[in-house]
Backbone as a printed PyTorch tensor [residue, N CA C, xyz], in Angstrom:
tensor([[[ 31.4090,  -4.5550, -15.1980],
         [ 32.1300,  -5.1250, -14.0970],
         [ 32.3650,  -6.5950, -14.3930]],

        [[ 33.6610,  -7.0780, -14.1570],
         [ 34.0850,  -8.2680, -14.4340],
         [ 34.5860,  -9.1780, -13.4340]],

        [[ 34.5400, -10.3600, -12.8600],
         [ 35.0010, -11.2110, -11.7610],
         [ 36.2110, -12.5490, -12.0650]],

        [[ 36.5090, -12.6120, -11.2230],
         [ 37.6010, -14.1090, -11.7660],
         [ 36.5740, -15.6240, -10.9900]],

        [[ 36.2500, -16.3780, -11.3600],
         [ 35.5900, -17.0850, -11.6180],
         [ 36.5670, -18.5000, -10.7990]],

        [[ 36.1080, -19.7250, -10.2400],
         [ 36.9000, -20.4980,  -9.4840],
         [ 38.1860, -20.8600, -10.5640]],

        [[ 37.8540, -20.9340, -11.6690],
         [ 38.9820, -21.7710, -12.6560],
         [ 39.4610, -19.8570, -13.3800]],

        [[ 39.0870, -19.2410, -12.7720],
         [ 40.5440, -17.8990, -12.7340],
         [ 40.4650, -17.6270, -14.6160]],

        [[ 39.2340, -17.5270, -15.0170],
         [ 38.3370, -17.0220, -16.4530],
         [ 37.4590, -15.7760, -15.8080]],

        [[ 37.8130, -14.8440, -16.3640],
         [ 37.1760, -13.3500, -16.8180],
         [ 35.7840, -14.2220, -16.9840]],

        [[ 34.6760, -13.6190, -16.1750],
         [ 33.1000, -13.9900, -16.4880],
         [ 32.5530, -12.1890, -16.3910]],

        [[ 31.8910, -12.2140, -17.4580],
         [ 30.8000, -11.0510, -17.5300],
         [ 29.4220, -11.1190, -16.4630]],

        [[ 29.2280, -10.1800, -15.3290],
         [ 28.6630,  -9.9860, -14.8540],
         [ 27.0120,  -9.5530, -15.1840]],

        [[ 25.9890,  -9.6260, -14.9910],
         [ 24.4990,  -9.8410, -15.7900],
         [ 24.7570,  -8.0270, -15.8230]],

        [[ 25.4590,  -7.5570, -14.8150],
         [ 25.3440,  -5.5860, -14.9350],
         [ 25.3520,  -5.4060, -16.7590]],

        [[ 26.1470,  -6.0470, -17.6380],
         [ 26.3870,  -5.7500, -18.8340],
         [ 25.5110,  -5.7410, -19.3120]],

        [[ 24.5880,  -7.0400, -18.9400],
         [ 23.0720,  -6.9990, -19.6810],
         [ 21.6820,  -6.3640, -19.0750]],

        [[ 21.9450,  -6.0650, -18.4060],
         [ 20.5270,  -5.1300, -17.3380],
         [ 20.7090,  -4.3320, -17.4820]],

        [[ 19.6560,  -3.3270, -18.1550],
         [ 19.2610,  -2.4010, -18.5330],
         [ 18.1650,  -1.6700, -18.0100]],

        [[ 17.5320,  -0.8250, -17.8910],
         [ 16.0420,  -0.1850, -17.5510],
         [ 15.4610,  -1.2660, -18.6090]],

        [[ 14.7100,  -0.3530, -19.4070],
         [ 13.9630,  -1.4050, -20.3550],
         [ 13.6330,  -2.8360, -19.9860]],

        [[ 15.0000,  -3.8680, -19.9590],
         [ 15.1240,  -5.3930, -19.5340],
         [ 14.4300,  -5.4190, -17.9600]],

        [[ 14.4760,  -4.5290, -17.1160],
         [ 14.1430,  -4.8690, -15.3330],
         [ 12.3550,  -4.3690, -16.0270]],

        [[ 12.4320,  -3.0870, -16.8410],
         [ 10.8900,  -2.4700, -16.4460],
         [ 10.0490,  -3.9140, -17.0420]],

        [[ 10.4190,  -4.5410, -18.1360],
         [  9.9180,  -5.9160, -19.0470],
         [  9.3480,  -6.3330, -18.0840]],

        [[ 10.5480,  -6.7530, -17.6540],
         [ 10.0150,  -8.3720, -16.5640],
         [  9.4380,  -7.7110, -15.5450]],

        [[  9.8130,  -6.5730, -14.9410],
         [  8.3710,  -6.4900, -13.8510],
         [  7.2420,  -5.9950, -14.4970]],

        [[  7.0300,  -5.2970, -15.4100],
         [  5.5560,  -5.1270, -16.5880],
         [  5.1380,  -7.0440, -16.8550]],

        [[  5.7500,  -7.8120, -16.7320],
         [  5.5330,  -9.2940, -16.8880],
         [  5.2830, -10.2080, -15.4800]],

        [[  5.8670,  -9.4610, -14.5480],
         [  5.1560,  -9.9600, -13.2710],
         [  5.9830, -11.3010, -13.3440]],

        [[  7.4680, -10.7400, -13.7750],
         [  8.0800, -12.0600, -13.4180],
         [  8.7430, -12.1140, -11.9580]],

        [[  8.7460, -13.2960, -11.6960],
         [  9.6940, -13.6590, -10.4280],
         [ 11.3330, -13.1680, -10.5240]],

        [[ 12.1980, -13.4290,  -9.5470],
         [ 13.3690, -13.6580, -10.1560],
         [ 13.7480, -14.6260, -10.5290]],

        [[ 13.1920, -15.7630, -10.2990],
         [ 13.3820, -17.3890, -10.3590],
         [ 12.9620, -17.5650, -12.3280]],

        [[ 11.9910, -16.6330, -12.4420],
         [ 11.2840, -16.7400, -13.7860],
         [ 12.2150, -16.0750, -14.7050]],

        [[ 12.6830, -15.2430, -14.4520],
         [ 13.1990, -13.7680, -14.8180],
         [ 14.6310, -14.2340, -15.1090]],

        [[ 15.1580, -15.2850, -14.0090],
         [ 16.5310, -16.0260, -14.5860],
         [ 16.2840, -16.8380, -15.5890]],

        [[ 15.3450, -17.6220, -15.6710],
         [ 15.1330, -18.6530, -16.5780],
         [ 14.9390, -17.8730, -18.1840]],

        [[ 14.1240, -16.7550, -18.1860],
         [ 13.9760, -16.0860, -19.5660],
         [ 15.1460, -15.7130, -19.8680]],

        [[ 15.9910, -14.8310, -18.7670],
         [ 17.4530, -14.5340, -19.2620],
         [ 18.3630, -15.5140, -20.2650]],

        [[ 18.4480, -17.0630, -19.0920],
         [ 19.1260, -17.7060, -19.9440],
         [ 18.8680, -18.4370, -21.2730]],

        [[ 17.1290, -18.4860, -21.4250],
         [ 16.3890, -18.7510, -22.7220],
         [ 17.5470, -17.9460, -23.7660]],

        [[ 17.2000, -16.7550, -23.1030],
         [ 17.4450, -15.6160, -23.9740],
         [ 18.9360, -15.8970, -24.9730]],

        [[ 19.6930, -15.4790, -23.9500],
         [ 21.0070, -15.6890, -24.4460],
         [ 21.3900, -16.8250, -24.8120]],

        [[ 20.8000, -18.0930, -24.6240],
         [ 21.2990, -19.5210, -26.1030],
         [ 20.5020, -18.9930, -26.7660]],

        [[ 19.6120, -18.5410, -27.3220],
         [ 18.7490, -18.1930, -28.2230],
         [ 19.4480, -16.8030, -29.0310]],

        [[ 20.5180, -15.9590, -28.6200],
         [ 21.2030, -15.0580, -29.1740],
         [ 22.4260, -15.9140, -29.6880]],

        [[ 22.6700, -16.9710, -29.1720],
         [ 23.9990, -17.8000, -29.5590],
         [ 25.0020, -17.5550, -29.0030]],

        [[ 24.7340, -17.0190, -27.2880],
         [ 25.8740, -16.5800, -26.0010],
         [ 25.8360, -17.7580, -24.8010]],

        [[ 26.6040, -18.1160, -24.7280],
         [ 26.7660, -19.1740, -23.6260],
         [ 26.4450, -18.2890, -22.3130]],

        [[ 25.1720, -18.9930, -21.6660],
         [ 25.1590, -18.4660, -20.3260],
         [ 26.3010, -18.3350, -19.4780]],

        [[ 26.9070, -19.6850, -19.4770],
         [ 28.0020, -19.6940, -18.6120],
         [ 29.0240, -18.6350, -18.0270]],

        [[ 29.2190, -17.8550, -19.4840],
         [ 29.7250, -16.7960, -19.0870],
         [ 29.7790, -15.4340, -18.8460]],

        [[ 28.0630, -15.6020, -18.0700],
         [ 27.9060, -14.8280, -17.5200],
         [ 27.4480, -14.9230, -15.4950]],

        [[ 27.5370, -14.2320, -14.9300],
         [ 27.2990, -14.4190, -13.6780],
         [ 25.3460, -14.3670, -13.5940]],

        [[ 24.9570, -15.7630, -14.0980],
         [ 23.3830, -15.5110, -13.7240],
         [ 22.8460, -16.5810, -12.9230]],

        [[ 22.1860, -15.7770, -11.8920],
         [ 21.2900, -16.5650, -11.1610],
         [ 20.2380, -15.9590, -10.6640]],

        [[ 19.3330, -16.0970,  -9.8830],
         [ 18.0130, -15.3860,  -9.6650],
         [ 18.8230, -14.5760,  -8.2360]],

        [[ 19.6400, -14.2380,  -7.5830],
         [ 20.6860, -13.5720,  -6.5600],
         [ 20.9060, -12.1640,  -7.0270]],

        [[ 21.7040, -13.2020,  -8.1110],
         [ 22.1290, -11.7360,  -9.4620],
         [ 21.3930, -10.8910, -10.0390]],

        [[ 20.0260, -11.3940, -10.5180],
         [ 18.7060, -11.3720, -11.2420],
         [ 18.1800,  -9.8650, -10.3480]],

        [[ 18.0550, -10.6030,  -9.0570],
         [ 17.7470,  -9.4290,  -8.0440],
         [ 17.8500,  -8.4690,  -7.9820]],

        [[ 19.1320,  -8.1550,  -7.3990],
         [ 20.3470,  -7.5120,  -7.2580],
         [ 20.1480,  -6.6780,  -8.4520]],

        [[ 20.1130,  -6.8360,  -9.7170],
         [ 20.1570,  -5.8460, -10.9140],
         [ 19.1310,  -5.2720, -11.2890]],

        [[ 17.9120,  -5.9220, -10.7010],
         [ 16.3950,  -5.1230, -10.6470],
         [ 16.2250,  -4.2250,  -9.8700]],

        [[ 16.7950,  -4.4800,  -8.6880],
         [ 16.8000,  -3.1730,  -7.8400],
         [ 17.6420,  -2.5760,  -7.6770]],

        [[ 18.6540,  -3.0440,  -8.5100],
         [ 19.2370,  -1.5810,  -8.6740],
         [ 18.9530,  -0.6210,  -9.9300]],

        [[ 18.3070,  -1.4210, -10.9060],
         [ 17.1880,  -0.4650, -11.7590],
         [ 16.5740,   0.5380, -11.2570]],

        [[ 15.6470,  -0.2830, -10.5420],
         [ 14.2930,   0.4140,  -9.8980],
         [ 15.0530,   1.9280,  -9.1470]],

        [[ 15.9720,   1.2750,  -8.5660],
         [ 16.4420,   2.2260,  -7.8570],
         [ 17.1850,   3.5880,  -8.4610]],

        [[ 17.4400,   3.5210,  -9.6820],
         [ 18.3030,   4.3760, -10.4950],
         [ 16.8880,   5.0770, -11.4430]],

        [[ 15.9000,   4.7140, -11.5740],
         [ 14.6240,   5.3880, -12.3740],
         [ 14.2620,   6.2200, -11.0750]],

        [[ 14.0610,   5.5510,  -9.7880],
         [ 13.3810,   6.0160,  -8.8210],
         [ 14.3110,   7.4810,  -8.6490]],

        [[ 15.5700,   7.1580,  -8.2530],
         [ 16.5720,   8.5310,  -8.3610],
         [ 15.9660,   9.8950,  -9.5800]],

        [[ 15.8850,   9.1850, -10.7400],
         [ 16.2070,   9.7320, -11.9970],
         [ 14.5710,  10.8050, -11.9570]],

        [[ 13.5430,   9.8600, -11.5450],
         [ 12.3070,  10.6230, -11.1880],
         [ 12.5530,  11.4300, -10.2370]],

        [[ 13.0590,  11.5900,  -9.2700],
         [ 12.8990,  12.4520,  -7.6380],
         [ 13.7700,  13.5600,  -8.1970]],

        [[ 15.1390,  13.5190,  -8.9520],
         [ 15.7410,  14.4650,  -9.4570],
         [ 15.2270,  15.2530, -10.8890]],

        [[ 14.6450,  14.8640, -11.4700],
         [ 13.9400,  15.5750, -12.6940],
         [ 12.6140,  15.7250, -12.1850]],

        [[ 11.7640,  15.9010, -11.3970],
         [ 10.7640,  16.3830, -10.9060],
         [ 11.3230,  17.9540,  -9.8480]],

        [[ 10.4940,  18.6700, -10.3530],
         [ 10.8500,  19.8780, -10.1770],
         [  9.7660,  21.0170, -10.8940]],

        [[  8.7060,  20.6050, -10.1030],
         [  7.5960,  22.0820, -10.5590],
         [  7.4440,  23.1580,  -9.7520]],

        [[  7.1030,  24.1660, -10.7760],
         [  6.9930,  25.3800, -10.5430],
         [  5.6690,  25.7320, -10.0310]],

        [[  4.8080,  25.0270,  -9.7640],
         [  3.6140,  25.2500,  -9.2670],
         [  2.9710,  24.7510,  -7.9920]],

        [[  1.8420,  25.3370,  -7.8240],
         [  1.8920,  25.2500,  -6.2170],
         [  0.6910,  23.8860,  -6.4200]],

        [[  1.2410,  22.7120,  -5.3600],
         [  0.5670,  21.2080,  -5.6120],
         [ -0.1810,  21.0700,  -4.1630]],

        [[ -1.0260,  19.8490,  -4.7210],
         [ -2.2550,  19.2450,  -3.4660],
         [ -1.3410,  17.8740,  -3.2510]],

        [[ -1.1000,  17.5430,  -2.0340],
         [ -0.3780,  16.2350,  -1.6990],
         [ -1.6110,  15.2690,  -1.1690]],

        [[ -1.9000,  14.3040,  -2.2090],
         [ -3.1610,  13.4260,  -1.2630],
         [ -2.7120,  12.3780,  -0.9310]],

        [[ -3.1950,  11.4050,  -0.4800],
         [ -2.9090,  10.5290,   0.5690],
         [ -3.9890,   9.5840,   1.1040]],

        [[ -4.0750,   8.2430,   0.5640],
         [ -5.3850,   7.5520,   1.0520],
         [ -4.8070,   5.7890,   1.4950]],

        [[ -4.8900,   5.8970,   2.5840],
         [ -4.0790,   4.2090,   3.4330],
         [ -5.1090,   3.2850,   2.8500]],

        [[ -4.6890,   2.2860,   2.1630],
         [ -5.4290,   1.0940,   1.7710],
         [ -4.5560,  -0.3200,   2.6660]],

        [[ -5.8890,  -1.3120,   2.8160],
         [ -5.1220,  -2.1250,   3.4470],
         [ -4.8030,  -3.3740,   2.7380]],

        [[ -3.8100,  -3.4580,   1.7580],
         [ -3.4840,  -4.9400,   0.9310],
         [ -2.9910,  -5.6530,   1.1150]],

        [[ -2.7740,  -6.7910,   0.2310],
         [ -1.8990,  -7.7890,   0.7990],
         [  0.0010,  -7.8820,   0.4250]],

        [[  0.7300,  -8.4360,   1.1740],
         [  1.4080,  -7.7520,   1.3920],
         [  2.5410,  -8.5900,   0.1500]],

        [[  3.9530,  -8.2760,  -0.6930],
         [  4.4770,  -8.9440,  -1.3990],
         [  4.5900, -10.5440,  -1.2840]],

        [[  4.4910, -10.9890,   0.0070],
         [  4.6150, -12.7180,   0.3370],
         [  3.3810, -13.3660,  -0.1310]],

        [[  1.9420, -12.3630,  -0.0170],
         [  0.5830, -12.8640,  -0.0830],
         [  0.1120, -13.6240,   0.7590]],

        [[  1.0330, -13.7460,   2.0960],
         [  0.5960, -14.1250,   3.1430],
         [ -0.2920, -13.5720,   4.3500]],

        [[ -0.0650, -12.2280,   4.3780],
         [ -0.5810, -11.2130,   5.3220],
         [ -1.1230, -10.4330,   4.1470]],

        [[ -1.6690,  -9.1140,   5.4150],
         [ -2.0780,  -7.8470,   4.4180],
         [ -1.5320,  -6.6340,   5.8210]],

        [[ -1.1020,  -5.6910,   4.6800],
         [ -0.4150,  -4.2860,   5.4590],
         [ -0.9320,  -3.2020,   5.2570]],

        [[ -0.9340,  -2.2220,   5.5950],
         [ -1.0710,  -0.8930,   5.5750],
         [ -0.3180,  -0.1140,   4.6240]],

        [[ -0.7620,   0.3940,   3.4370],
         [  0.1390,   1.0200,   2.7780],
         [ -0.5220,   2.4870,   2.3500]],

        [[ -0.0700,   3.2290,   2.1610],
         [ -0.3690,   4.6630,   1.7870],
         [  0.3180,   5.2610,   0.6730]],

        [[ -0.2650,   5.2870,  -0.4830],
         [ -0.3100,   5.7820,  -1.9680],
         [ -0.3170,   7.4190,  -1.0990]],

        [[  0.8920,   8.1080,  -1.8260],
         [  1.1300,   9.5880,  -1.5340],
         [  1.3100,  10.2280,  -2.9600]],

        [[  0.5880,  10.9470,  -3.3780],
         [  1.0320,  11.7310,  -4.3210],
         [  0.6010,  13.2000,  -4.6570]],

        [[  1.3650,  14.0840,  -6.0020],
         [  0.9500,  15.2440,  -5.8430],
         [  0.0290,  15.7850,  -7.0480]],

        [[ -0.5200,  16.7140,  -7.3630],
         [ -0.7740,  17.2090,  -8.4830],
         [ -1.1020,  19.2110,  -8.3090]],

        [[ -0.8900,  18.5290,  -9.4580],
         [ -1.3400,  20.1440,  -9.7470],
         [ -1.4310,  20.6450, -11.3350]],

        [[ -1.5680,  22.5340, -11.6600],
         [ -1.6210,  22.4790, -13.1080],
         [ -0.5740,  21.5960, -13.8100]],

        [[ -1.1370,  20.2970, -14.6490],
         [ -0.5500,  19.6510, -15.1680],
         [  0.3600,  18.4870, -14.8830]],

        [[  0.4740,  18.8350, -13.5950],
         [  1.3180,  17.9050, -13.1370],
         [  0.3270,  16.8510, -12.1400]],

        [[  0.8980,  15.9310, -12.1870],
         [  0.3210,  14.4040, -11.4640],
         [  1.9150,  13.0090, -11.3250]],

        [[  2.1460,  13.3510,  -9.9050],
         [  2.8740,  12.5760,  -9.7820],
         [  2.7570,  11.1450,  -8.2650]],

        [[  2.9990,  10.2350,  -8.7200],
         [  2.9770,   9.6990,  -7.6200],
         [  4.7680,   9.8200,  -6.7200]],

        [[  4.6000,   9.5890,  -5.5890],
         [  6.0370,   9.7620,  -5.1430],
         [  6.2170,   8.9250,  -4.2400]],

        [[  5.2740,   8.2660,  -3.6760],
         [  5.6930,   6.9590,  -2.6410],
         [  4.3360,   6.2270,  -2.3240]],

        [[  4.7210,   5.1120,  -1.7300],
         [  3.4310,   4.0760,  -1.5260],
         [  4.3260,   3.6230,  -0.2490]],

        [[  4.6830,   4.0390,   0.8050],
         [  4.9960,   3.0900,   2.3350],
         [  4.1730,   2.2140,   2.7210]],

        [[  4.7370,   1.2380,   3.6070],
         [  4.2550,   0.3990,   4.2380],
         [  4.0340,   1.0550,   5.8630]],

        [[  3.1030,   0.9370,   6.4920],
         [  2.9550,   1.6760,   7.0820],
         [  2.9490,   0.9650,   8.4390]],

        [[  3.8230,   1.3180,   9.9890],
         [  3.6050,   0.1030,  11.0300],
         [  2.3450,  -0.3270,  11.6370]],

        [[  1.4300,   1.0040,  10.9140],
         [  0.0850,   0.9280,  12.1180],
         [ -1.1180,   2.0210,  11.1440]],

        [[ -2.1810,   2.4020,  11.4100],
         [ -3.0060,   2.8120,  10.5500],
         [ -3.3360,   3.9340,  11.1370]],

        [[ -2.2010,   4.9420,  11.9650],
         [ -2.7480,   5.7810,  12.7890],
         [ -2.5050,   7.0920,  12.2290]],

        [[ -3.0250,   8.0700,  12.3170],
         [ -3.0390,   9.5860,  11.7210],
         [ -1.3420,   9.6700,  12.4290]],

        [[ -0.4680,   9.7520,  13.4890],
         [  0.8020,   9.7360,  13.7610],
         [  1.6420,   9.3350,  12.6740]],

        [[  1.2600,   7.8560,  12.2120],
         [  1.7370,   7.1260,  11.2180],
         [  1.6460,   7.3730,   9.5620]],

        [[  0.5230,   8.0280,   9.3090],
         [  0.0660,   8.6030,   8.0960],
         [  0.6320,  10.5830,   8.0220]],

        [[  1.1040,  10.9640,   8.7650],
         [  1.2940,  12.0210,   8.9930],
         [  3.0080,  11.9180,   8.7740]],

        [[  3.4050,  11.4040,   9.7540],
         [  5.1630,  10.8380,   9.2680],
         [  5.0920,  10.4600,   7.8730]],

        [[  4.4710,   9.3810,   7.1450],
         [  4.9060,   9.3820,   6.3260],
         [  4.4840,   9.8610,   4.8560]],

        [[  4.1040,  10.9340,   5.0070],
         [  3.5130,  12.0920,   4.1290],
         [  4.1410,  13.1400,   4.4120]],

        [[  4.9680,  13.2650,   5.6780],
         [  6.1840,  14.4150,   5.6880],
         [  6.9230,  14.2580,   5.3650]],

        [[  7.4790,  12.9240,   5.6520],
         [  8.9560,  12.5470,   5.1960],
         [  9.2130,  12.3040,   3.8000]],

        [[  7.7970,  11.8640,   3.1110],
         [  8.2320,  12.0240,   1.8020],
         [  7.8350,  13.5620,   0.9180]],

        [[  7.2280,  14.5390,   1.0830],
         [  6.8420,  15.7190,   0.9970],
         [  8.8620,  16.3680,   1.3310]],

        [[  9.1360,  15.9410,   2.3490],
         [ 10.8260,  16.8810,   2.2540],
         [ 11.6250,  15.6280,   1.4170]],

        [[ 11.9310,  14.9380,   1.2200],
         [ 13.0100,  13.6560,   0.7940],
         [ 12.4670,  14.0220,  -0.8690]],

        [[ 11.2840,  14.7220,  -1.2190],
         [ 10.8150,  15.4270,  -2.6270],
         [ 11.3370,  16.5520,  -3.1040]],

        [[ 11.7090,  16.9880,  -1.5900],
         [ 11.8120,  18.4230,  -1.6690],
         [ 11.0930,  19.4030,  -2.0630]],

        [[  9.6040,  19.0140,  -1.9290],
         [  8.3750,  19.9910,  -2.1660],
         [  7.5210,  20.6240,  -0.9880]],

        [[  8.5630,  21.1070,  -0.0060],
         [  7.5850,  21.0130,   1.4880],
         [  6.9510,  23.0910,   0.7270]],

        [[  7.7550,  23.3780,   0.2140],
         [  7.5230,  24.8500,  -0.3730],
         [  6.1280,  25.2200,  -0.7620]],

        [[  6.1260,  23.9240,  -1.8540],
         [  5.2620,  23.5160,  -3.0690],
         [  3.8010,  23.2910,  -2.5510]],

        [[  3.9710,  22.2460,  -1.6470],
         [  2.7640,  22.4210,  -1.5350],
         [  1.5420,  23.1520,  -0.3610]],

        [[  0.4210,  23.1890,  -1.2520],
         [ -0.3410,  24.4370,  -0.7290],
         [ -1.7820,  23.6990,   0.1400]],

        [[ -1.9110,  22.2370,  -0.4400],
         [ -3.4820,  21.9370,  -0.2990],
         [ -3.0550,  20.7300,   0.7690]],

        [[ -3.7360,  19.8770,   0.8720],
         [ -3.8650,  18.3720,   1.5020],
         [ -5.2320,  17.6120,   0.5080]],

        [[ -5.5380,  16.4530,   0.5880],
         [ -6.6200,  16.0900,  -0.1020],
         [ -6.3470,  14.6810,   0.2870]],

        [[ -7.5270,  14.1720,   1.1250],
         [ -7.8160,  12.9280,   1.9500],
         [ -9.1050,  12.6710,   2.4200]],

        [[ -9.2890,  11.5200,   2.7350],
         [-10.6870,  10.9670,   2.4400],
         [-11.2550,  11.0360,   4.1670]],

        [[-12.3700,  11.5010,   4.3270],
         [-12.1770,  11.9590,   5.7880],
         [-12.8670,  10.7530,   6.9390]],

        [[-12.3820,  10.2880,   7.3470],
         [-11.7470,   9.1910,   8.0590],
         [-11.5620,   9.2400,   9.2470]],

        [[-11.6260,   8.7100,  10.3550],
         [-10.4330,   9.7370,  11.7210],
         [ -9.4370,   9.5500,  11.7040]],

        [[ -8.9360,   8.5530,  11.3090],
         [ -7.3170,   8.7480,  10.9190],
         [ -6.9610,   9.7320,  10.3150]],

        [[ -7.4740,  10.5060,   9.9060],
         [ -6.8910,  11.5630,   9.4070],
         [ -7.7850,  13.2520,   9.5860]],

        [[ -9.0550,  12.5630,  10.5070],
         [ -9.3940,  14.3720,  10.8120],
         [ -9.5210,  14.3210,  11.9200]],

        [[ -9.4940,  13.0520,  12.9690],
         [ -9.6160,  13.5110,  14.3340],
         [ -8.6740,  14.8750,  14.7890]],

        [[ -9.4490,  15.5360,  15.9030],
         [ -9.1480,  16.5800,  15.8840],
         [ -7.5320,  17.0360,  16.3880]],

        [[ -7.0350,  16.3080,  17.4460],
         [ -5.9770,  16.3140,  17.8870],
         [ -4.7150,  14.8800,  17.6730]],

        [[ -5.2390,  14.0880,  17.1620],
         [ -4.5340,  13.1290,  16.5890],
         [ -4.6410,  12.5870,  14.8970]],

        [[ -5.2000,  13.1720,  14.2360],
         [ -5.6830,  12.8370,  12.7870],
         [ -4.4490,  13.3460,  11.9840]],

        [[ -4.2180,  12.6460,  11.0380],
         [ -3.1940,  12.8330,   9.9120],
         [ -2.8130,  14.5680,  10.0260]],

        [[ -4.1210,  14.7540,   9.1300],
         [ -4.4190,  16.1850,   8.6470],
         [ -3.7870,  17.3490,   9.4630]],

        [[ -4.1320,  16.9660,  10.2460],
         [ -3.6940,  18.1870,  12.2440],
         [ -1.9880,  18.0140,  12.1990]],

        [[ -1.6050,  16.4800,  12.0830],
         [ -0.3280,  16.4640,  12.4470],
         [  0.7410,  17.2610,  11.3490]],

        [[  0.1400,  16.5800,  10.2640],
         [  0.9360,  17.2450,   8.8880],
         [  0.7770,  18.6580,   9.5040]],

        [[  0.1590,  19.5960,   9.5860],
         [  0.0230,  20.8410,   9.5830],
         [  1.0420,  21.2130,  10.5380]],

        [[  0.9740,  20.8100,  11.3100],
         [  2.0300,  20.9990,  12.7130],
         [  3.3160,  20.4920,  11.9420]],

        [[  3.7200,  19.6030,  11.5870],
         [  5.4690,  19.1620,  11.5440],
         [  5.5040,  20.1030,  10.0620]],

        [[  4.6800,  20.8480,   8.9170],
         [  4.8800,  21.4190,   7.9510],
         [  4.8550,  22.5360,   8.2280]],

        [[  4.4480,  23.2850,   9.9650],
         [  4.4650,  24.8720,  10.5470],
         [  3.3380,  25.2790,   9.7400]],

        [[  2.1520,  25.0540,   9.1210],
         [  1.3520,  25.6010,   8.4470],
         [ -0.1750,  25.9210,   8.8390]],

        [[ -0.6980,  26.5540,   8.9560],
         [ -2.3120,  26.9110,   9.7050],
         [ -3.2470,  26.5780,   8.4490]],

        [[ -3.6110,  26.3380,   7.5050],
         [ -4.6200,  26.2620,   6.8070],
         [ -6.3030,  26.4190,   7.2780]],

        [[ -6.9080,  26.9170,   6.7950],
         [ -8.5960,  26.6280,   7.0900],
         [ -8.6960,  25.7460,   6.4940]],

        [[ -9.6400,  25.1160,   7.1360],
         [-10.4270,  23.7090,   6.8950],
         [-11.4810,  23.6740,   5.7460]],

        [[-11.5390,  23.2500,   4.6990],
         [-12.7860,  23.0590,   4.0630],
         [-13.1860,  22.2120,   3.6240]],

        [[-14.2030,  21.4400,   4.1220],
         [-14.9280,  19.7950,   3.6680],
         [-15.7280,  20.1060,   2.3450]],

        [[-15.8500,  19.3540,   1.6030],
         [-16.8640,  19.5170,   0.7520],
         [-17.7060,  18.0710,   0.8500]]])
């Protein structure tokens, strides 16, 4: 993708140079975008390409990371596709949150089974309540398209998630139509 520029010059857009690989780098590097622009333009005087003509700034920088992320994230949800019957677990930790100012509620969801081990979402969660942990272990269980698939639950027992009439565990069962017996170990 190409733009006309105030003085009406063809500028190459950073899309040409963002790649998977280039976004997975710099977030495997725990760069900023502020950082992440600055290596870019290292980069390219150091290839012997005038930044200039390209559209970079840490805006742009952004913008092309997530739309990475977002095109692997696709590329995983559509090539995942097992044939076997999976345990969806689910355990709310409370961290701090991308600003490092606060801390949130987030819930690591994932599945496994023979052979397979996938993670499929980490939400932020509004509140720490089995209602809240239950939504969002359904919604990502169908948006997977594994509501078929899976057979088990596996969670750390908590009341958020075993109270009897409000706990995760109870609710999932209800919005998934499913009766399971209970077994603690």
């Amino acid at each position: 993708m190409k733009y006309l520029d105030l003085a009406h010059e063809i500028v190459d857009t950073l899309e040409n140079i963002f790649d998977e690989r280039l976004s997975a780098s710099l977030d495997f590097a725990k760069l900023s975008d502020r950082k992440a622009t600055v290596v870019l333009t290292s980069t390219l005087k150091s290839a012997g390409t005038d930044p200039s003509e390209y559209n970079i700034n840490s805006s742009s920088t952004c913008r092309q990371r997530m739309k990475q992320r977002q095109r692997v994230a696709e590329s995983l949800k559509k090539e995942f596709n097992p044939n076997k019957p999976l345990t969806v677990h689910w355990d709310g930790k409370l961290i701090e949150d991308i600003t490092g100012h606060k801390t949130v509620d987030r819930l690591p969801i994932l599945v496994s089974g023979q052979g397979v081990n996938q993670l499929l979402a980490v939400p932020k969660l509004s509140n720490g309540t089995g209602k809240a942990s239950a939504s969002a272990v359904y919604v990502t269980i169908v948006s997977w398209n594994l509501s078929d698939k899976i057979k088990c639950f596996c969670f750390d027992t908590t009341a958020v998630n075993t109270v009897l009439r409000a706990g995760a565990c109870i609710l999932l069962e209800q919005k998934m139509e499913k009766d399971w017996p209970v077994v603690t170990i």
